[in-house]
XYZ file of C-alpha atoms in Angstrom:
131
model
C 20.473 -23.481 5.535
C 21.820 -19.942 5.548
C 20.010 -17.208 7.436
C 19.016 -14.423 5.031
C 20.877 -11.159 5.447
C 17.526 -9.309 5.313
C 14.990 -11.533 7.108
C 11.926 -9.254 7.113
C 10.406 -6.108 5.674
C 10.205 -3.422 8.350
C 8.301 -0.728 6.456
C 7.321 0.640 3.072
C 7.394 4.382 2.386
C 4.981 6.176 0.080
C 4.878 9.806 -1.062
C 1.363 11.034 -1.758
C -0.002 13.989 -3.702
C -2.896 14.770 -1.330
C -1.965 13.985 2.266
C -5.455 14.234 3.784
C -6.997 12.026 1.092
C -4.250 9.388 1.396
C -4.341 9.479 5.206
C -8.080 8.743 5.084
C -7.608 5.990 2.498
C -4.876 4.112 4.375
C -6.167 4.634 7.931
C -9.931 4.477 7.427
C -10.601 2.675 4.136
C -7.839 0.068 4.549
C -7.936 0.176 8.351
C -4.234 0.553 9.145
C -3.702 1.797 12.700
C -2.064 5.206 13.088
C 1.110 4.887 15.153
C 2.223 8.525 14.961
C 1.829 11.618 12.838
C 4.343 14.450 12.697
C 4.648 17.651 10.732
C 8.212 18.427 9.690
C 8.168 22.209 9.213
C 11.680 22.381 7.742
C 10.485 20.195 4.831
C 6.858 21.370 4.732
C 6.102 17.671 5.015
C 3.818 15.359 6.965
C 4.969 11.880 8.008
C 2.351 9.362 9.067
C 3.373 5.959 10.448
C 0.721 3.265 10.044
C 0.781 -0.290 11.383
C 0.045 -2.834 8.654
C 0.652 -5.813 10.925
C 2.837 -6.407 13.995
C 6.364 -5.318 13.083
C 5.441 -4.021 9.604
C 4.553 -0.407 8.970
C 3.761 1.947 6.135
C 5.215 5.462 6.162
C 3.096 8.014 4.340
C 4.847 11.250 3.376
C 3.694 14.525 1.864
C 6.027 16.898 0.056
C 5.255 20.055 -1.892
C 4.541 19.195 -5.574
C 5.990 15.672 -5.849
C 6.209 14.422 -9.449
C 3.804 11.610 -10.352
C 5.133 8.069 -10.603
C 4.471 6.489 -14.000
C 2.433 3.286 -13.706
C 1.353 2.788 -17.289
C 3.339 1.816 -19.194
C 5.187 -0.136 -16.513
C 8.105 1.831 -15.056
C 11.306 0.712 -13.379
C 11.399 0.418 -9.622
C 8.777 -0.633 -7.126
C 5.809 -1.962 -9.090
C 3.145 -2.470 -6.427
C 2.348 -3.341 -2.825
C 0.881 -6.774 -2.156
C -1.090 -7.761 0.936
C -1.927 -11.320 1.936
C -5.586 -11.953 2.731
C -7.227 -15.162 3.965
C -10.421 -14.635 1.924
C -10.112 -12.544 -1.217
C -13.873 -12.442 -1.826
C -14.514 -10.999 1.640
C -11.716 -8.441 1.215
C -13.078 -7.351 -2.173
C -16.610 -7.049 -0.773
C -15.330 -4.859 2.067
C -13.370 -2.650 -0.333
C -16.396 -2.250 -2.643
C -18.544 -1.316 0.361
C -15.945 1.366 1.168
C -16.002 2.724 -2.388
C -12.892 1.009 -3.761
C -13.165 -0.821 -7.095
C -11.068 -3.924 -7.713
C -10.009 -5.554 -10.952
C -11.333 -8.994 -11.858
C -9.873 -11.807 -9.784
C -7.149 -13.763 -11.553
C -5.295 -16.950 -10.670
C -1.490 -17.031 -10.380
C -0.454 -19.650 -12.942
C 2.468 -20.836 -10.794
C 0.879 -21.005 -7.330
C -2.810 -21.362 -8.224
C -3.544 -18.584 -5.711
C -6.173 -15.962 -6.475
C -5.264 -12.277 -6.653
C -6.607 -8.904 -7.701
C -5.510 -5.288 -7.844
C -6.972 -1.945 -6.811
C -5.471 1.544 -6.722
C -4.735 4.025 -3.967
C -5.629 7.731 -4.387
C -2.424 8.310 -6.407
C -3.111 5.315 -8.655
C -0.452 3.177 -6.960
C -1.343 -0.449 -7.707
C -2.121 -2.526 -4.615
C -2.504 -6.288 -4.849
C -4.570 -8.610 -2.690
C -3.127 -12.125 -2.708
C -5.177 -14.929 -1.204
C -3.240 -17.131 1.221
């Protein structure tokens, strides 16, 4: 068996339209731990590093007037983020309690695993995939 050239995802970077709102969503609503936060004056930009799980982080950036990413109809490029959860019903209940609506749960026709989607403050689709 060949070792993959790229064995793991290190981080995912997101650009948000409202930094404070997205910081609250990812750190408080979703519970990702803040690693560091820096203001980059030369770019008029915030960079927030959040720990998703050991060794995997999410970088949240702000920039002045970023253009929106089209989600509907589907656009080229990164489609969504997907997070593995052990109990999708418990995760959905927690999100609802924190004010986040989820789509109806569906079943992956190839794996028979349950999944759903919700949106971040910029309408980025986020998937929960039951493991």
